[in-house]
Amino acid sequence: MNKNRIAFLVGPTASGKSSLALELAQKFGFEIVNADRMQCYRHLSIGTAKPSPADMAKLPHHLYDWVDPDKNISVADYAKNAHQILQNGAGKKSYLVVGGSGFYLQSLLFPPLDIPKGTMEFSDADQAYKEIQEKDPELCQTLHPNDHYRISRALFLLSKGFVPSREWKRASKQKARLSVLWMGLDIDKETLTQRIQERTRHMLTLGLMEETQRILSEFPKSRAVLSKIIGYKQCMEALEKKDPSYDLEFEIQKATRHYAKQQKTWFARNTEIHWESPKHAQERFSCYIEQSIVSPS
């Protein structure tokens, strides 16, 4: 195997990336690197659908459970840690990077832009999002209203005279630092909606609400992080409102569908991705890996 090659497995939330990644990693000897912002946090297990401890014990998994939920993670934090892992294994190991956080994946490929660092605090998330919609509507195609970090970052750049979507698009036109095989799970809307519904019910049955309460108790300052993560955000709202008419399952499903739509929009712009349906993905991705990584021309 060409140890200098890396594969990316992407797709919307609930598309089955984690289970497929484990199958491919076991078959081809990959180590798995997480590229899902939510799965970076310790103790957030049920609501992030991260791989089980049993699955992670089968082969090396990196950048899961590496920061406490009362600490914010920036794209730069992630990129620094991920690059260290990839560089340490260069020439010796092969990696399968798995996730749906587009900016995390982009940070692995392209050097940081020469733009000011910083964020801008805001008190009204809805108003902040509307301001960005007015000044940079293209950005809002892939910006979730609950992604407070990216909202604060966008507000800061707008205040400095930058248009965030243009700057981040410019980043993607730079020469990539890594040679990557892109693979994506292409799942139809109806099937994805059904999976989201089933997964939400499963999370609530497993005790998502209890997990949220436990995290808030153990990490009192975790509220800011949890408010940015689907599932935990809605659980906190249910706890605060104490309104019996608040449909927790529905609200989580709605937010997840919206997030999945944004993920699909983000990845649709990448013409390098080999898209396959979940039904054929294992077989066809195996062929891509054989051709591009195991026996490259």
Short mmCIF file of C-alpha atoms in Angstrom, two decimals, residues 57-251:
data_model
loop_
_atom_site.label_atom_id
_atom_site.label_comp_id
_atom_site.label_asym_id
_atom_site.label_seq_id
_atom_site.Cartn_x
_atom_site.Cartn_y
_atom_site.Cartn_z
CA ALA A 57 -10.87 -0.88 20.19
CA LYS A 58 -10.69 -2.84 16.92
CA LEU A 59 -8.19 -0.45 15.33
CA PRO A 60 -6.62 2.97 16.01
CA HIS A 61 -9.09 5.86 16.07
CA HIS A 62 -7.83 9.45 16.34
CA LEU A 63 -9.40 12.74 17.48
CA TYR A 64 -12.42 11.25 19.18
CA ASP A 65 -12.97 12.24 22.82
CA TRP A 66 -9.99 14.58 23.03
CA VAL A 67 -11.50 17.72 24.56
CA ASP A 68 -13.92 18.34 27.44
CA PRO A 69 -17.37 19.78 26.65
CA ASP A 70 -16.68 23.05 28.44
CA LYS A 71 -13.95 23.94 25.91
CA ASN A 72 -14.57 25.35 22.45
CA ILE A 73 -12.74 23.81 19.48
CA SER A 74 -11.70 26.02 16.57
CA VAL A 75 -10.92 24.80 13.08
CA ALA A 76 -7.30 25.78 13.74
CA ASP A 77 -7.23 23.59 16.88
CA TYR A 78 -8.49 20.65 14.91
CA ALA A 79 -6.15 21.19 11.97
CA LYS A 80 -3.10 21.43 14.25
CA ASN A 81 -3.89 18.13 15.97
CA ALA A 82 -4.90 16.30 12.80
CA HIS A 83 -1.81 17.40 10.88
CA GLN A 84 0.40 16.19 13.71
CA ILE A 85 -1.19 12.73 13.49
CA LEU A 86 -0.89 12.56 9.70
CA GLN A 87 2.70 13.81 9.71
CA ASN A 88 3.76 11.40 12.45
CA GLY A 89 2.49 8.50 10.37
CA ALA A 90 3.75 9.72 6.99
CA GLY A 91 5.51 6.95 5.13
CA LYS A 92 4.42 4.36 7.68
CA LYS A 93 0.62 4.43 7.97
CA SER A 94 -2.51 5.04 5.91
CA TYR A 95 -5.45 7.05 7.18
CA LEU A 96 -9.18 7.15 6.52
CA VAL A 97 -10.51 10.57 7.52
CA VAL A 98 -14.22 10.31 8.30
CA GLY A 99 -16.75 13.06 8.93
CA GLY A 100 -19.18 15.65 7.73
CA SER A 101 -17.62 18.89 9.01
CA GLY A 102 -16.59 20.56 5.77
CA PHE A 103 -14.33 23.19 7.30
CA TYR A 104 -12.43 20.55 9.27
CA LEU A 105 -11.75 18.58 6.09
CA GLN A 106 -10.79 21.73 4.21
CA SER A 107 -8.34 22.70 6.96
CA LEU A 108 -6.40 19.48 6.32
CA LEU A 109 -5.97 20.23 2.64
CA PHE A 110 -5.27 23.94 2.49
CA PRO A 111 -3.02 26.26 4.50
CA PRO A 112 -4.75 28.94 6.59
CA LEU A 113 -5.68 32.15 4.81
CA ASP A 114 -3.94 35.42 5.49
CA ILE A 115 -6.97 37.03 7.08
CA PRO A 116 -7.44 38.51 10.58
CA LYS A 117 -8.00 36.10 13.44
CA GLY A 118 -10.80 36.72 15.87
CA THR A 119 -14.49 36.43 16.61
CA MET A 120 -17.25 38.86 17.53
CA GLU A 121 -19.58 38.31 20.46
CA PHE A 122 -23.32 38.59 19.90
CA SER A 123 -26.34 38.38 22.19
CA ASP A 124 -29.11 37.60 19.70
CA ALA A 125 -28.29 34.58 17.52
CA ASP A 126 -31.27 35.06 15.21
CA GLN A 127 -30.40 38.70 14.58
CA ALA A 128 -26.74 37.83 14.00
CA TYR A 129 -27.71 35.18 11.45
CA LYS A 130 -30.02 37.63 9.66
CA GLU A 131 -27.19 40.16 9.44
CA ILE A 132 -24.97 37.57 7.78
CA GLN A 133 -27.81 36.61 5.41
CA GLU A 134 -28.03 40.24 4.28
CA LYS A 135 -24.29 40.74 3.79
CA ASP A 136 -23.17 37.26 2.70
CA PRO A 137 -26.17 35.16 1.60
CA GLU A 138 -23.93 32.58 -0.08
CA LEU A 139 -22.33 31.73 3.26
CA CYS A 140 -25.72 30.97 4.79
CA GLN A 141 -26.21 28.10 2.35
CA THR A 142 -23.77 26.12 4.49
CA LEU A 143 -24.01 28.00 7.81
CA HIS A 144 -26.28 26.47 10.42
CA PRO A 145 -28.13 29.00 12.65
CA ASN A 146 -26.87 27.07 15.68
CA ASP A 147 -23.21 27.20 14.65
CA HIS A 148 -22.36 30.06 16.97
CA TYR A 149 -18.62 29.84 16.45
CA ARG A 150 -18.82 30.26 12.67
CA ILE A 151 -21.44 32.99 13.11
CA SER A 152 -19.14 34.90 15.47
CA ARG A 153 -16.23 34.36 13.08
CA ALA A 154 -18.28 35.57 10.10
CA LEU A 155 -19.44 38.68 11.97
CA PHE A 156 -15.84 39.50 12.84
CA LEU A 157 -14.67 39.17 9.22
CA LEU A 158 -17.60 41.24 7.95
CA SER A 159 -16.69 43.96 10.45
CA LYS A 160 -13.17 44.00 8.97
CA GLY A 161 -14.43 44.40 5.41
CA PHE A 162 -14.11 40.75 4.33
CA VAL A 163 -16.82 38.60 2.73
CA PRO A 164 -16.39 35.23 4.48
CA SER A 165 -17.75 33.03 1.67
CA ARG A 166 -15.32 34.59 -0.82
CA GLU A 167 -12.37 34.10 1.50
CA TRP A 168 -13.21 30.47 2.23
CA LYS A 169 -13.84 29.83 -1.46
CA ARG A 170 -10.41 31.32 -2.16
CA ALA A 171 -8.96 28.85 0.34
CA SER A 172 -10.35 25.91 -1.63
CA LYS A 173 -8.63 27.13 -4.81
CA GLN A 174 -5.19 26.88 -3.25
CA LYS A 175 -2.98 23.90 -4.02
CA ALA A 176 -3.86 21.04 -1.70
CA ARG A 177 -1.20 19.96 0.80
CA LEU A 178 -2.32 16.33 0.71
CA SER A 179 -3.01 13.78 -2.00
CA VAL A 180 -6.48 12.50 -1.15
CA LEU A 181 -8.98 9.95 -2.44
CA TRP A 182 -12.45 11.41 -1.89
CA MET A 183 -15.38 9.05 -1.29
CA GLY A 184 -18.92 10.14 -0.44
CA LEU A 185 -22.12 8.41 0.63
CA ASP A 186 -24.95 9.56 -1.65
CA ILE A 187 -28.23 8.87 0.08
CA ASP A 188 -31.67 9.89 -1.21
CA LYS A 189 -33.79 12.33 0.75
CA GLU A 190 -36.50 9.84 1.71
CA THR A 191 -34.06 7.26 3.06
CA LEU A 192 -32.04 9.89 4.90
CA THR A 193 -35.16 11.32 6.51
CA GLN A 194 -36.15 7.85 7.68
CA ARG A 195 -32.67 7.24 9.11
CA ILE A 196 -32.75 10.56 10.94
CA GLN A 197 -36.13 9.69 12.46
CA GLU A 198 -34.94 6.25 13.57
CA ARG A 199 -31.66 7.55 14.94
CA THR A 200 -33.37 10.33 16.89
CA ARG A 201 -35.77 7.88 18.52
CA HIS A 202 -32.87 5.56 19.32
CA MET A 203 -30.87 8.38 20.92
CA LEU A 204 -33.79 9.39 23.12
CA THR A 205 -34.37 5.75 24.11
CA LEU A 206 -30.70 5.38 25.04
CA GLY A 207 -30.98 8.39 27.36
CA LEU A 208 -29.98 11.54 25.47
CA MET A 209 -31.84 13.75 27.93
CA GLU A 210 -30.14 12.08 30.91
CA GLU A 211 -26.74 12.41 29.21
CA THR A 212 -27.40 16.12 28.66
CA GLN A 213 -28.31 16.62 32.32
CA ARG A 214 -25.24 14.70 33.47
CA ILE A 215 -22.90 16.80 31.30
CA LEU A 216 -24.46 20.04 32.53
CA SER A 217 -23.99 18.86 36.11
CA GLU A 218 -20.38 17.74 35.69
CA PHE A 219 -19.36 20.62 33.41
CA PRO A 220 -21.38 23.74 34.38
CA LYS A 221 -19.62 25.80 31.72
CA SER A 222 -20.53 23.37 28.92
CA ARG A 223 -23.77 25.18 28.07
CA ALA A 224 -22.13 27.28 25.35
CA VAL A 225 -20.77 24.20 23.58
CA LEU A 226 -23.94 22.13 23.98
CA SER A 227 -26.03 24.97 22.55
CA LYS A 228 -24.18 24.49 19.24
CA ILE A 229 -24.75 20.75 18.98
CA ILE A 230 -27.99 19.30 17.66
CA GLY A 231 -29.75 17.10 20.19
CA TYR A 232 -28.14 18.60 23.26
CA LYS A 233 -29.39 22.05 22.29
CA GLN A 234 -32.97 20.81 22.04
CA CYS A 235 -32.67 18.88 25.30
CA MET A 236 -31.52 22.05 27.06
CA GLU A 237 -34.44 23.95 25.55
CA ALA A 238 -36.85 21.29 26.83
CA LEU A 239 -35.32 21.48 30.31
CA GLU A 240 -35.53 25.27 30.36
CA LYS A 241 -39.03 25.63 28.91
CA LYS A 242 -40.63 22.82 30.93
CA ASP A 243 -43.42 22.98 28.35
CA PRO A 244 -45.26 19.66 27.84
CA SER A 245 -46.16 20.75 24.30
CA TYR A 246 -42.48 20.98 23.31
CA ASP A 247 -41.93 18.05 20.94
CA LEU A 248 -38.30 17.14 21.61
CA GLU A 249 -38.12 14.35 19.04
CA PHE A 250 -39.60 16.53 16.31
CA GLU A 251 -37.30 19.47 17.06
#
